[in-house]
Amino acid sequence: MDENGINNAYWKMILELAQSVVGENNSNHSMKEVKQLDSKDKQFIEKAMQETVRKVDSNMIIASCLRDLRSLMNPSDNDLDFVTNIVNTLEDVICQIDFAYNFCRMGGIEEIMRFMSLPLLSVKESIMRLIPTIAQYNPQAQDYINGSNLLFTLVENLLVADQASAIKYQCLSGISAIVRNHHQSFEYHLLVGGPSSHFWYRVITKPGFEQAKNNDNAPSVGLDKANTFVEPCVYNCEPPTEEEISIVHKLKKFINMNGLNIVLNCYQQALEKHDERVANKAAVIIVGIGFDIGFQEASKHGFTDAIFEIFCTIPPSFDACSYVRGYLNYPELQNMKLTSEMIKAMQDALQSHLDYETTLAEKDENTINELRATLKSFNEVKL
Protein backbone atom coordinates (compact mmCIF):
# COMPACT_ATOMS: atom_id res chain seq x y z
CA MET A 1 0.00 0.00 0.00
CA ASP A 2 1.50 3.34 -1.02
CA GLU A 3 1.16 6.70 0.75
CA ASN A 4 -2.08 7.47 -1.13
CA GLY A 5 -3.79 4.32 0.10
CA ILE A 6 -3.61 2.51 -3.25
CA ASN A 7 -2.76 -1.18 -3.15
CA ASN A 8 0.56 -1.94 -4.85
CA ALA A 9 -1.18 -4.66 -6.86
CA TYR A 10 -3.09 -1.99 -8.76
CA TRP A 11 0.11 -0.14 -9.62
CA LYS A 12 1.52 -3.45 -10.86
CA MET A 13 -1.54 -3.90 -13.09
CA ILE A 14 -1.01 -0.44 -14.60
CA LEU A 15 2.69 -1.17 -15.15
CA GLU A 16 1.92 -4.44 -16.93
CA LEU A 17 -0.73 -2.75 -19.06
CA ALA A 18 1.65 0.08 -19.95
CA GLN A 19 4.40 -2.41 -20.86
CA SER A 20 2.05 -4.32 -23.14
CA VAL A 21 1.07 -1.10 -24.91
CA VAL A 22 4.73 -0.11 -25.29
CA GLY A 23 5.48 -3.55 -26.68
CA GLU A 24 2.79 -3.21 -29.32
CA ASN A 25 4.03 0.25 -30.27
CA ASN A 26 7.62 -0.95 -30.55
CA SER A 27 6.63 -3.42 -33.25
CA ASN A 28 5.42 -0.58 -35.46
CA HIS A 29 7.32 2.48 -34.31
CA SER A 30 10.80 3.35 -33.31
CA MET A 31 11.52 3.37 -29.61
CA LYS A 32 10.91 6.76 -28.07
CA GLU A 33 12.52 8.09 -24.99
CA VAL A 34 10.55 7.22 -21.87
CA LYS A 35 9.77 10.33 -19.83
CA GLN A 36 8.78 10.46 -16.18
CA LEU A 37 5.19 11.52 -15.55
CA ASP A 38 4.79 15.10 -14.47
CA SER A 39 2.95 15.83 -11.21
CA LYS A 40 -0.32 16.72 -12.97
CA ASP A 41 -0.48 13.44 -14.91
CA LYS A 42 0.50 11.45 -11.85
CA GLN A 43 -2.21 13.14 -9.80
CA PHE A 44 -4.79 12.29 -12.47
CA ILE A 45 -3.78 8.62 -12.52
CA GLU A 46 -3.77 8.39 -8.73
CA LYS A 47 -7.25 9.91 -8.56
CA ALA A 48 -8.53 7.47 -11.19
CA MET A 49 -7.00 4.56 -9.31
CA GLN A 50 -8.50 5.67 -6.01
CA GLU A 51 -11.94 5.86 -7.64
CA THR A 52 -11.48 2.38 -9.12
CA VAL A 53 -10.43 0.96 -5.76
CA ARG A 54 -13.40 2.65 -4.06
CA LYS A 55 -15.88 1.16 -6.53
CA VAL A 56 -14.35 -2.30 -6.40
CA ASP A 57 -14.19 -2.28 -2.60
CA SER A 58 -17.78 -1.00 -2.21
CA ASN A 59 -19.22 -3.66 -4.49
CA MET A 60 -17.18 -6.29 -2.66
CA ILE A 61 -18.65 -5.04 0.63
CA ILE A 62 -22.18 -5.32 -0.77
CA ALA A 63 -21.51 -8.84 -2.07
CA SER A 64 -20.01 -9.90 1.26
CA CYS A 65 -22.96 -8.50 3.23
CA LEU A 66 -25.44 -10.28 0.97
CA ARG A 67 -23.58 -13.56 1.44
CA ASP A 68 -23.81 -13.10 5.20
CA LEU A 69 -27.53 -12.38 5.03
CA ARG A 70 -28.16 -15.41 2.80
CA SER A 71 -26.37 -17.60 5.33
CA LEU A 72 -29.12 -16.80 7.86
CA MET A 73 -31.95 -19.04 6.74
CA ASN A 74 -33.80 -18.98 10.07
CA PRO A 75 -32.39 -16.14 12.19
CA SER A 76 -33.11 -15.98 15.90
CA ASP A 77 -32.94 -13.20 18.47
CA ASN A 78 -29.29 -14.11 18.94
CA ASP A 79 -28.63 -13.01 15.35
CA LEU A 80 -30.07 -9.51 15.79
CA ASP A 81 -26.73 -7.84 16.53
CA PHE A 82 -25.16 -9.62 13.56
CA VAL A 83 -27.94 -8.46 11.22
CA THR A 84 -27.86 -4.93 12.63
CA ASN A 85 -24.12 -4.71 11.97
CA ILE A 86 -24.67 -5.86 8.38
CA VAL A 87 -27.41 -3.25 7.91
CA ASN A 88 -25.17 -0.52 9.35
CA THR A 89 -22.35 -1.52 7.00
CA LEU A 90 -24.66 -1.55 3.98
CA GLU A 91 -26.19 1.82 4.86
CA ASP A 92 -22.73 3.39 4.76
CA VAL A 93 -22.28 2.11 1.19
CA ILE A 94 -25.71 2.22 -0.45
CA CYS A 95 -26.40 5.79 0.63
CA GLN A 96 -24.67 6.56 -2.70
CA ILE A 97 -27.04 6.27 -5.66
CA ASP A 98 -24.84 4.05 -7.85
CA PHE A 99 -24.17 1.53 -5.11
CA ALA A 100 -27.84 1.46 -4.07
CA TYR A 101 -28.70 0.43 -7.62
CA ASN A 102 -25.89 -2.15 -7.62
CA PHE A 103 -27.34 -3.55 -4.39
CA CYS A 104 -30.65 -4.03 -6.22
CA ARG A 105 -28.98 -5.71 -9.20
CA MET A 106 -27.04 -8.05 -6.91
CA GLY A 107 -30.25 -9.47 -5.41
CA GLY A 108 -30.57 -7.17 -2.42
CA ILE A 109 -34.29 -6.44 -2.87
CA GLU A 110 -35.12 -10.13 -3.00
CA GLU A 111 -33.12 -10.66 0.19
CA ILE A 112 -35.01 -7.86 1.95
CA MET A 113 -38.30 -9.45 0.90
CA ARG A 114 -37.14 -12.82 2.22
CA PHE A 115 -36.40 -11.32 5.62
CA MET A 116 -39.77 -9.56 5.58
CA SER A 117 -41.45 -12.96 5.24
CA LEU A 118 -39.77 -14.22 8.41
CA PRO A 119 -41.69 -14.15 11.71
CA LEU A 120 -38.99 -12.48 13.84
CA LEU A 121 -40.05 -8.83 14.16
CA SER A 122 -36.76 -7.43 15.46
CA VAL A 123 -34.74 -8.81 12.54
CA LYS A 124 -37.46 -7.81 10.06
CA GLU A 125 -37.51 -4.23 11.36
CA SER A 126 -33.73 -3.98 11.16
CA ILE A 127 -33.50 -5.16 7.54
CA MET A 128 -36.39 -2.91 6.44
CA ARG A 129 -34.32 0.14 7.40
CA LEU A 130 -32.45 -0.38 4.14
CA ILE A 131 -35.45 0.37 1.91
CA PRO A 132 -35.57 4.18 2.34
CA THR A 133 -31.79 4.36 1.99
CA ILE A 134 -31.98 2.51 -1.33
CA ALA A 135 -35.00 4.20 -2.88
CA GLN A 136 -35.04 7.82 -1.70
CA TYR A 137 -34.33 10.19 -4.63
CA ASN A 138 -32.99 7.28 -6.70
CA PRO A 139 -34.98 6.79 -9.95
CA GLN A 140 -32.93 3.77 -11.06
CA ALA A 141 -33.50 1.95 -7.78
CA GLN A 142 -37.17 2.98 -7.77
CA ASP A 143 -37.60 1.59 -11.28
CA TYR A 144 -35.98 -1.67 -10.22
CA ILE A 145 -38.18 -1.91 -7.12
CA ASN A 146 -41.31 -1.19 -9.17
CA GLY A 147 -40.38 -4.22 -11.26
CA SER A 148 -40.43 -6.37 -8.13
CA ASN A 149 -43.15 -7.15 -5.58
CA LEU A 150 -41.60 -5.07 -2.80
CA LEU A 151 -44.14 -2.23 -2.95
CA PHE A 152 -47.00 -4.73 -2.88
CA THR A 153 -45.38 -6.51 0.07
CA LEU A 154 -45.07 -3.25 2.01
CA VAL A 155 -48.70 -2.30 1.35
CA GLU A 156 -49.81 -5.84 2.16
CA ASN A 157 -48.02 -5.70 5.52
CA LEU A 158 -50.07 -2.64 6.48
CA LEU A 159 -53.19 -4.81 6.16
CA VAL A 160 -52.00 -7.43 8.64
CA ALA A 161 -54.27 -7.45 11.68
CA ASP A 162 -52.47 -6.28 14.83
CA GLN A 163 -49.30 -5.53 12.88
CA ALA A 164 -46.54 -4.24 15.15
CA SER A 165 -46.21 -0.46 15.21
CA ALA A 166 -42.49 -0.65 14.39
CA ILE A 167 -43.19 -2.70 11.26
CA LYS A 168 -45.98 -0.34 10.17
CA TYR A 169 -43.60 2.58 10.53
CA GLN A 170 -40.92 0.88 8.43
CA CYS A 171 -43.53 -0.05 5.79
CA LEU A 172 -44.67 3.56 5.57
CA SER A 173 -41.07 4.79 5.34
CA GLY A 174 -40.40 2.34 2.52
CA ILE A 175 -43.58 3.25 0.63
CA SER A 176 -42.77 6.94 0.90
CA ALA A 177 -39.24 6.45 -0.47
CA ILE A 178 -40.44 4.30 -3.37
CA VAL A 179 -43.43 6.31 -4.61
CA ARG A 180 -42.41 9.89 -3.81
CA ASN A 181 -39.98 12.17 -5.64
CA HIS A 182 -39.68 9.77 -8.56
CA HIS A 183 -38.94 12.49 -11.09
CA GLN A 184 -38.32 11.39 -14.67
CA SER A 185 -39.93 14.43 -16.21
CA PHE A 186 -41.22 14.49 -19.78
CA GLU A 187 -40.58 10.76 -20.26
CA TYR A 188 -44.27 9.90 -20.03
CA HIS A 189 -47.06 12.05 -21.42
CA LEU A 190 -50.22 10.10 -20.70
CA LEU A 191 -52.56 10.65 -17.80
CA VAL A 192 -52.99 7.36 -16.02
CA GLY A 193 -55.39 6.04 -13.44
CA GLY A 194 -58.95 7.27 -13.10
CA PRO A 195 -61.34 8.59 -15.75
CA SER A 196 -60.28 11.14 -18.35
CA SER A 197 -62.71 13.81 -17.14
CA HIS A 198 -62.29 15.81 -13.95
CA PHE A 199 -64.49 13.37 -11.99
CA TRP A 200 -63.25 10.83 -9.46
CA TYR A 201 -64.48 8.99 -6.41
CA ARG A 202 -64.23 10.65 -3.04
CA VAL A 203 -63.70 8.10 -0.26
CA ILE A 204 -65.50 8.94 2.97
CA THR A 205 -64.59 6.98 6.07
CA LYS A 206 -65.14 9.33 9.02
CA PRO A 207 -68.12 11.07 10.60
CA GLY A 208 -68.41 14.70 9.61
CA PHE A 209 -68.33 13.94 5.89
CA GLU A 210 -71.42 13.33 3.78
CA GLN A 211 -72.38 9.67 3.58
CA ALA A 212 -72.94 9.09 -0.10
CA LYS A 213 -74.45 6.02 -1.65
CA ASN A 214 -71.98 3.13 -1.80
CA ASN A 215 -70.71 2.31 -5.28
CA ASP A 216 -69.70 -1.28 -6.02
CA ASN A 217 -67.24 -0.15 -8.70
CA ALA A 218 -65.17 1.88 -6.24
CA PRO A 219 -62.02 0.29 -4.78
CA SER A 220 -62.29 -1.06 -1.25
CA VAL A 221 -59.07 -3.03 -0.64
CA GLY A 222 -58.14 -2.95 3.02
CA LEU A 223 -61.21 -0.99 4.10
CA ASP A 224 -64.45 -1.99 5.77
CA LYS A 225 -66.73 -1.52 2.77
CA ALA A 226 -69.85 -1.45 4.92
CA ASN A 227 -68.56 1.74 6.53
CA THR A 228 -66.94 3.23 3.43
CA PHE A 229 -68.86 5.52 1.11
CA VAL A 230 -67.90 7.07 -2.20
CA GLU A 231 -69.34 9.77 -4.39
CA PRO A 232 -68.29 11.38 -7.67
CA CYS A 233 -66.76 14.83 -7.19
CA VAL A 234 -65.56 17.58 -9.49
CA TYR A 235 -63.03 20.35 -8.85
CA ASN A 236 -62.20 23.11 -11.30
CA CYS A 237 -58.50 23.94 -11.52
CA GLU A 238 -55.60 24.39 -13.92
CA PRO A 239 -54.49 21.36 -15.98
CA PRO A 240 -51.48 19.43 -14.60
CA THR A 241 -47.96 20.10 -15.76
CA GLU A 242 -45.99 17.46 -17.69
CA GLU A 243 -43.83 16.91 -14.62
CA GLU A 244 -46.88 16.28 -12.44
CA ILE A 245 -48.26 13.84 -15.02
CA SER A 246 -44.92 12.05 -15.04
CA ILE A 247 -44.96 11.66 -11.26
CA VAL A 248 -48.53 10.35 -11.38
CA HIS A 249 -47.41 7.74 -13.92
CA LYS A 250 -44.82 6.53 -11.45
CA LEU A 251 -47.54 6.35 -8.79
CA LYS A 252 -49.77 4.19 -10.96
CA LYS A 253 -48.79 0.95 -9.27
CA PHE A 254 -49.41 2.44 -5.83
CA ILE A 255 -52.76 3.91 -6.91
CA ASN A 256 -53.92 0.70 -8.62
CA MET A 257 -53.30 -1.37 -5.50
CA ASN A 258 -55.46 1.13 -3.57
CA GLY A 259 -52.41 2.31 -1.68
CA LEU A 260 -53.94 5.65 -0.73
CA ASN A 261 -56.90 4.09 1.06
CA ILE A 262 -54.67 1.55 2.79
CA VAL A 263 -52.27 4.23 4.09
CA LEU A 264 -55.25 6.37 5.11
CA ASN A 265 -56.72 3.41 6.96
CA CYS A 266 -53.34 2.91 8.65
CA TYR A 267 -53.48 6.54 9.77
CA GLN A 268 -56.99 6.08 11.18
CA GLN A 269 -56.01 2.94 13.09
CA ALA A 270 -52.95 4.71 14.50
CA LEU A 271 -55.18 7.52 15.79
CA GLU A 272 -57.45 5.01 17.51
CA LYS A 273 -54.43 3.37 19.16
CA HIS A 274 -52.84 6.74 20.03
CA ASP A 275 -49.80 5.75 17.96
CA GLU A 276 -48.54 9.25 17.15
CA ARG A 277 -45.39 8.09 15.34
CA VAL A 278 -47.24 5.97 12.77
CA ALA A 279 -50.08 8.50 12.39
CA ASN A 280 -47.57 11.28 11.67
CA LYS A 281 -45.75 9.16 9.10
CA ALA A 282 -48.93 8.15 7.26
CA ALA A 283 -50.16 11.75 7.21
CA VAL A 284 -46.86 13.07 5.85
CA ILE A 285 -46.85 10.46 3.05
CA ILE A 286 -50.34 11.35 1.83
CA VAL A 287 -49.78 15.11 2.02
CA GLY A 288 -46.33 14.78 0.44
CA ILE A 289 -47.72 12.91 -2.56
CA GLY A 290 -50.44 15.54 -2.81
CA PHE A 291 -47.77 18.23 -3.10
CA ASP A 292 -45.69 16.16 -5.55
CA ILE A 293 -48.40 15.57 -8.14
CA GLY A 294 -50.08 18.98 -8.02
CA PHE A 295 -53.58 19.97 -7.02
CA GLN A 296 -55.56 18.62 -9.98
CA GLU A 297 -53.96 15.17 -9.97
CA ALA A 298 -54.17 14.99 -6.18
CA SER A 299 -57.85 15.81 -6.41
CA LYS A 300 -58.53 13.34 -9.21
CA HIS A 301 -56.93 10.44 -7.34
CA GLY A 302 -58.50 11.22 -3.97
CA PHE A 303 -55.48 12.68 -2.17
CA THR A 304 -57.08 16.09 -1.58
CA ASP A 305 -60.11 14.59 0.16
CA ALA A 306 -57.84 12.31 2.18
CA ILE A 307 -55.82 15.34 3.28
CA PHE A 308 -59.01 17.11 4.31
CA GLU A 309 -60.00 14.10 6.38
CA ILE A 310 -56.57 13.96 8.01
CA PHE A 311 -56.69 17.64 8.90
CA CYS A 312 -60.16 17.24 10.42
CA THR A 313 -59.02 14.38 12.66
CA ILE A 314 -55.35 14.92 13.49
CA PRO A 315 -54.73 16.31 17.00
CA PRO A 316 -53.21 19.83 16.89
CA SER A 317 -50.27 18.67 19.02
CA PHE A 318 -49.02 16.16 16.43
CA ASP A 319 -45.80 17.00 14.57
CA ALA A 320 -47.40 16.48 11.15
CA CYS A 321 -50.02 19.18 11.78
CA SER A 322 -48.09 22.10 10.32
CA TYR A 323 -47.28 20.07 7.19
CA VAL A 324 -50.93 19.13 6.70
CA ARG A 325 -52.00 22.74 7.23
CA GLY A 326 -49.59 23.83 4.51
CA TYR A 327 -51.72 22.04 1.92
CA LEU A 328 -54.66 24.29 2.76
CA ASN A 329 -52.79 27.24 1.24
CA TYR A 330 -53.47 26.03 -2.32
CA PRO A 331 -55.41 28.84 -4.04
CA GLU A 332 -57.35 26.23 -6.02
CA LEU A 333 -59.16 25.27 -2.82
CA GLN A 334 -61.33 28.32 -3.34
CA ASN A 335 -62.78 26.68 -6.47
CA MET A 336 -63.76 23.46 -4.76
CA LYS A 337 -67.40 22.51 -4.48
CA LEU A 338 -67.78 21.47 -0.85
CA THR A 339 -70.74 20.07 1.01
CA SER A 340 -71.98 21.87 4.09
CA GLU A 341 -70.77 18.92 6.20
CA MET A 342 -67.23 19.23 4.82
CA ILE A 343 -67.16 22.99 5.41
CA LYS A 344 -68.38 22.54 8.99
CA ALA A 345 -65.77 19.83 9.64
CA MET A 346 -62.98 22.07 8.30
CA GLN A 347 -64.18 25.07 10.31
CA ASP A 348 -64.28 23.02 13.52
CA ALA A 349 -60.80 21.62 12.87
CA LEU A 350 -59.32 25.04 12.08
CA GLN A 351 -60.87 26.53 15.22
CA SER A 352 -59.48 23.64 17.28
CA HIS A 353 -55.99 24.20 15.86
CA LEU A 354 -56.28 27.93 16.45
CA ASP A 355 -57.35 27.42 20.06
CA TYR A 356 -54.41 25.07 20.62
CA GLU A 357 -51.85 27.47 19.13
CA THR A 358 -53.12 30.43 21.18
CA THR A 359 -52.77 28.50 24.46
CA LEU A 360 -49.12 27.54 23.93
CA ALA A 361 -46.57 29.15 26.23
CA GLU A 362 -44.43 30.06 23.22
CA LYS A 363 -46.87 31.32 20.63
CA ASP A 364 -46.05 31.40 16.93
CA GLU A 365 -47.80 34.52 15.67
CA ASN A 366 -47.23 33.57 12.03
CA THR A 367 -49.00 30.24 12.54
CA ILE A 368 -51.83 31.92 14.43
CA ASN A 369 -52.32 34.51 11.70
CA GLU A 370 -52.26 31.84 8.98
CA LEU A 371 -54.89 29.81 10.82
CA ARG A 372 -57.11 32.85 11.22
CA ALA A 373 -56.78 33.67 7.52
CA THR A 374 -57.53 30.07 6.47
CA LEU A 375 -60.52 29.91 8.82
CA LYS A 376 -61.79 33.17 7.35
CA SER A 377 -61.48 31.79 3.81
CA PHE A 378 -63.47 28.67 4.72
CA ASN A 379 -66.13 30.81 6.37
CA GLU A 380 -66.49 32.56 3.00
CA VAL A 381 -66.71 29.39 0.89
CA LYS A 382 -69.89 29.31 -1.19
CA LEU A 383 -71.95 26.14 -1.29
XYZ file of C-alpha atoms in Angstrom:
383
model
C 0.000 0.000 0.000
C 1.501 3.340 -1.023
C 1.161 6.697 0.755
C -2.079 7.471 -1.131
C -3.793 4.323 0.097
C -3.613 2.507 -3.252
C -2.759 -1.177 -3.147
C 0.561 -1.942 -4.853
C -1.183 -4.658 -6.858
C -3.090 -1.989 -8.758
C 0.111 -0.143 -9.619
C 1.521 -3.448 -10.861
C -1.537 -3.904 -13.091
C -1.011 -0.443 -14.598
C 2.688 -1.166 -15.151
C 1.917 -4.444 -16.932
C -0.732 -2.745 -19.063
C 1.652 0.078 -19.950
C 4.399 -2.405 -20.857
C 2.046 -4.325 -23.139
C 1.069 -1.099 -24.912
C 4.726 -0.111 -25.294
C 5.485 -3.551 -26.679
C 2.793 -3.206 -29.323
C 4.029 0.251 -30.265
C 7.618 -0.954 -30.555
C 6.627 -3.420 -33.249
C 5.418 -0.581 -35.460
C 7.318 2.482 -34.313
C 10.798 3.349 -33.311
C 11.521 3.372 -29.611
C 10.905 6.764 -28.070
C 12.524 8.093 -24.985
C 10.548 7.218 -21.868
C 9.771 10.326 -19.828
C 8.778 10.465 -16.179
C 5.188 11.516 -15.550
C 4.793 15.097 -14.466
C 2.946 15.833 -11.207
C -0.322 16.721 -12.971
C -0.480 13.442 -14.910
C 0.501 11.450 -11.851
C -2.208 13.138 -9.797
C -4.792 12.294 -12.474
C -3.785 8.621 -12.523
C -3.770 8.391 -8.729
C -7.247 9.907 -8.564
C -8.531 7.473 -11.186
C -7.002 4.555 -9.315
C -8.496 5.670 -6.008
C -11.936 5.865 -7.638
C -11.484 2.384 -9.120
C -10.433 0.958 -5.765
C -13.398 2.652 -4.061
C -15.877 1.160 -6.525
C -14.349 -2.303 -6.396
C -14.189 -2.281 -2.601
C -17.776 -0.997 -2.209
C -19.223 -3.662 -4.493
C -17.183 -6.285 -2.660
C -18.645 -5.043 0.627
C -22.181 -5.322 -0.772
C -21.508 -8.838 -2.067
C -20.008 -9.898 1.265
C -22.960 -8.501 3.229
C -25.444 -10.276 0.970
C -23.584 -13.558 1.442
C -23.807 -13.097 5.204
C -27.533 -12.384 5.025
C -28.161 -15.406 2.805
C -26.374 -17.597 5.326
C -29.119 -16.802 7.860
C -31.950 -19.036 6.739
C -33.801 -18.978 10.065
C -32.395 -16.142 12.185
C -33.114 -15.975 15.898
C -32.944 -13.197 18.474
C -29.294 -14.108 18.943
C -28.631 -13.012 15.349
C -30.071 -9.513 15.787
C -26.728 -7.843 16.528
C -25.156 -9.615 13.556
C -27.944 -8.458 11.218
C -27.857 -4.927 12.626
C -24.116 -4.707 11.973
C -24.670 -5.857 8.380
C -27.406 -3.253 7.912
C -25.172 -0.522 9.347
C -22.353 -1.519 6.995
C -24.664 -1.551 3.983
C -26.193 1.818 4.856
C -22.733 3.391 4.755
C -22.282 2.114 1.192
C -25.714 2.219 -0.450
C -26.402 5.788 0.629
C -24.674 6.560 -2.696
C -27.045 6.270 -5.659
C -24.839 4.050 -7.846
C -24.173 1.530 -5.108
C -27.842 1.461 -4.068
C -28.704 0.431 -7.622
C -25.890 -2.145 -7.623
C -27.341 -3.548 -4.393
C -30.653 -4.028 -6.218
C -28.984 -5.713 -9.200
C -27.045 -8.052 -6.909
C -30.253 -9.465 -5.415
C -30.573 -7.174 -2.416
C -34.294 -6.437 -2.872
C -35.116 -10.131 -2.995
C -33.117 -10.658 0.185
C -35.009 -7.863 1.954
C -38.299 -9.451 0.899
C -37.138 -12.822 2.220
C -36.396 -11.324 5.616
C -39.766 -9.557 5.580
C -41.449 -12.963 5.240
C -39.769 -14.224 8.413
C -41.689 -14.150 11.711
C -38.988 -12.481 13.837
C -40.046 -8.829 14.157
C -36.759 -7.434 15.464
C -34.740 -8.805 12.545
C -37.460 -7.811 10.064
C -37.510 -4.232 11.362
C -33.726 -3.979 11.157
C -33.500 -5.162 7.544
C -36.389 -2.908 6.443
C -34.316 0.139 7.400
C -32.445 -0.379 4.136
C -35.452 0.371 1.906
C -35.566 4.184 2.344
C -31.788 4.362 1.989
C -31.980 2.510 -1.328
C -35.002 4.201 -2.880
C -35.039 7.818 -1.704
C -34.332 10.192 -4.626
C -32.987 7.276 -6.698
C -34.978 6.791 -9.948
C -32.929 3.767 -11.065
C -33.497 1.952 -7.783
C -37.168 2.980 -7.767
C -37.604 1.586 -11.278
C -35.977 -1.674 -10.217
C -38.179 -1.906 -7.124
C -41.308 -1.190 -9.175
C -40.382 -4.221 -11.259
C -40.433 -6.365 -8.126
C -43.147 -7.152 -5.583
C -41.596 -5.068 -2.802
C -44.142 -2.233 -2.950
C -47.003 -4.730 -2.880
C -45.381 -6.508 0.068
C -45.070 -3.249 2.006
C -48.696 -2.303 1.354
C -49.814 -5.836 2.164
C -48.016 -5.700 5.516
C -50.070 -2.642 6.476
C -53.188 -4.809 6.162
C -51.999 -7.431 8.643
C -54.268 -7.451 11.682
C -52.469 -6.277 14.833
C -49.304 -5.531 12.883
C -46.543 -4.237 15.154
C -46.212 -0.458 15.213
C -42.492 -0.646 14.391
C -43.194 -2.698 11.256
C -45.978 -0.340 10.169
C -43.601 2.583 10.529
C -40.923 0.875 8.434
C -43.525 -0.051 5.791
C -44.671 3.564 5.572
C -41.073 4.787 5.340
C -40.401 2.343 2.519
C -43.578 3.248 0.631
C -42.767 6.940 0.899
C -39.245 6.447 -0.469
C -40.441 4.303 -3.372
C -43.425 6.310 -4.613
C -42.411 9.886 -3.807
C -39.976 12.166 -5.640
C -39.684 9.774 -8.563
C -38.936 12.487 -11.088
C -38.324 11.388 -14.669
C -39.935 14.426 -16.214
C -41.217 14.493 -19.780
C -40.579 10.761 -20.262
C -44.270 9.903 -20.027
C -47.059 12.051 -21.415
C -50.219 10.103 -20.697
C -52.560 10.655 -17.801
C -52.993 7.362 -16.017
C -55.393 6.038 -13.443
C -58.950 7.267 -13.104
C -61.338 8.590 -15.747
C -60.283 11.138 -18.350
C -62.709 13.811 -17.140
C -62.294 15.807 -13.949
C -64.486 13.374 -11.993
C -63.249 10.834 -9.456
C -64.477 8.986 -6.412
C -64.226 10.645 -3.037
C -63.703 8.101 -0.263
C -65.497 8.939 2.968
C -64.587 6.985 6.069
C -65.137 9.326 9.015
C -68.119 11.067 10.597
C -68.405 14.701 9.612
C -68.334 13.938 5.890
C -71.420 13.325 3.779
C -72.384 9.672 3.580
C -72.944 9.094 -0.102
C -74.446 6.019 -1.649
C -71.980 3.134 -1.801
C -70.706 2.314 -5.279
C -69.705 -1.284 -6.019
C -67.239 -0.146 -8.698
C -65.171 1.877 -6.237
C -62.015 0.290 -4.776
C -62.294 -1.061 -1.253
C -59.073 -3.025 -0.644
C -58.140 -2.952 3.018
C -61.212 -0.991 4.098
C -64.450 -1.987 5.771
C -66.728 -1.523 2.768
C -69.848 -1.454 4.924
C -68.562 1.739 6.529
C -66.945 3.229 3.434
C -68.861 5.519 1.114
C -67.903 7.068 -2.199
C -69.342 9.772 -4.394
C -68.294 11.381 -7.673
C -66.759 14.827 -7.187
C -65.559 17.580 -9.488
C -63.026 20.348 -8.848
C -62.203 23.115 -11.304
C -58.501 23.942 -11.518
C -55.599 24.387 -13.920
C -54.490 21.356 -15.979
C -51.483 19.434 -14.605
C -47.958 20.101 -15.764
C -45.994 17.461 -17.688
C -43.834 16.910 -14.621
C -46.880 16.280 -12.443
C -48.259 13.841 -15.024
C -44.916 12.047 -15.038
C -44.963 11.663 -11.262
C -48.533 10.345 -11.381
C -47.408 7.742 -13.924
C -44.817 6.534 -11.450
C -47.543 6.352 -8.790
C -49.775 4.186 -10.963
C -48.786 0.948 -9.271
C -49.407 2.441 -5.828
C -52.762 3.909 -6.909
C -53.918 0.700 -8.616
C -53.305 -1.375 -5.499
C -55.459 1.126 -3.569
C -52.406 2.306 -1.676
C -53.944 5.651 -0.730
C -56.897 4.087 1.065
C -54.671 1.550 2.795
C -52.269 4.228 4.088
C -55.249 6.371 5.112
C -56.717 3.406 6.958
C -53.344 2.907 8.648
C -53.484 6.545 9.773
C -56.993 6.080 11.179
C -56.006 2.942 13.088
C -52.949 4.713 14.497
C -55.181 7.517 15.795
C -57.446 5.010 17.507
C -54.426 3.374 19.157
C -52.836 6.743 20.033
C -49.801 5.751 17.962
C -48.543 9.245 17.149
C -45.392 8.090 15.341
C -47.245 5.975 12.766
C -50.077 8.505 12.386
C -47.570 11.284 11.674
C -45.751 9.159 9.100
C -48.927 8.152 7.261
C -50.162 11.752 7.209
C -46.864 13.067 5.846
C -46.850 10.459 3.051
C -50.342 11.352 1.834
C -49.777 15.109 2.023
C -46.331 14.775 0.440
C -47.723 12.906 -2.561
C -50.441 15.544 -2.807
C -47.767 18.227 -3.097
C -45.694 16.161 -5.552
C -48.401 15.574 -8.138
C -50.085 18.982 -8.017
C -53.577 19.975 -7.015
C -55.559 18.618 -9.976
C -53.955 15.170 -9.970
C -54.166 14.995 -6.175
C -57.854 15.814 -6.411
C -58.527 13.344 -9.208
C -56.931 10.444 -7.344
C -58.503 11.224 -3.969
C -55.485 12.684 -2.170
C -57.081 16.092 -1.579
C -60.105 14.591 0.158
C -57.841 12.308 2.184
C -55.816 15.341 3.280
C -59.013 17.111 4.307
C -59.998 14.104 6.378
C -56.573 13.958 8.008
C -56.694 17.640 8.900
C -60.161 17.242 10.424
C -59.023 14.383 12.657
C -55.351 14.919 13.490
C -54.731 16.308 16.997
C -53.213 19.828 16.888
C -50.265 18.674 19.016
C -49.024 16.159 16.426
C -45.799 17.000 14.574
C -47.403 16.482 11.150
C -50.018 19.179 11.781
C -48.090 22.098 10.320
C -47.282 20.066 7.195
C -50.930 19.126 6.704
C -52.000 22.739 7.227
C -49.593 23.833 4.509
C -51.719 22.044 1.919
C -54.659 24.290 2.755
C -52.786 27.242 1.239
C -53.468 26.029 -2.319
C -55.412 28.843 -4.045
C -57.353 26.225 -6.024
C -59.156 25.270 -2.820
C -61.330 28.324 -3.337
C -62.776 26.684 -6.473
C -63.761 23.462 -4.755
C -67.401 22.507 -4.476
C -67.776 21.467 -0.846
C -70.738 20.067 1.006
C -71.979 21.871 4.093
C -70.768 18.920 6.198
C -67.230 19.231 4.818
C -67.155 22.990 5.414
C -68.382 22.536 8.987
C -65.771 19.830 9.642
C -62.984 22.069 8.299
C -64.180 25.069 10.315
C -64.279 23.021 13.516
C -60.798 21.623 12.870
C -59.321 25.044 12.083
C -60.871 26.526 15.216
C -59.480 23.639 17.282
C -55.989 24.197 15.858
C -56.279 27.933 16.446
C -57.353 27.419 20.064
C -54.412 25.068 20.623
C -51.848 27.471 19.133
C -53.121 30.430 21.183
C -52.766 28.496 24.455
C -49.116 27.539 23.929
C -46.568 29.147 26.229
C -44.428 30.059 23.220
C -46.872 31.319 20.630
C -46.050 31.405 16.926
C -47.798 34.521 15.670
C -47.230 33.571 12.026
C -49.001 30.245 12.539
C -51.830 31.916 14.426
C -52.317 34.514 11.698
C -52.262 31.841 8.977
C -54.895 29.806 10.822
C -57.106 32.847 11.220
C -56.781 33.670 7.522
C -57.532 30.074 6.475
C -60.521 29.911 8.819
C -61.792 33.168 7.354
C -61.479 31.789 3.813
C -63.468 28.669 4.718
C -66.129 30.815 6.366
C -66.489 32.560 3.000
C -66.713 29.387 0.888
C -69.891 29.309 -1.191
C -71.945 26.145 -1.287
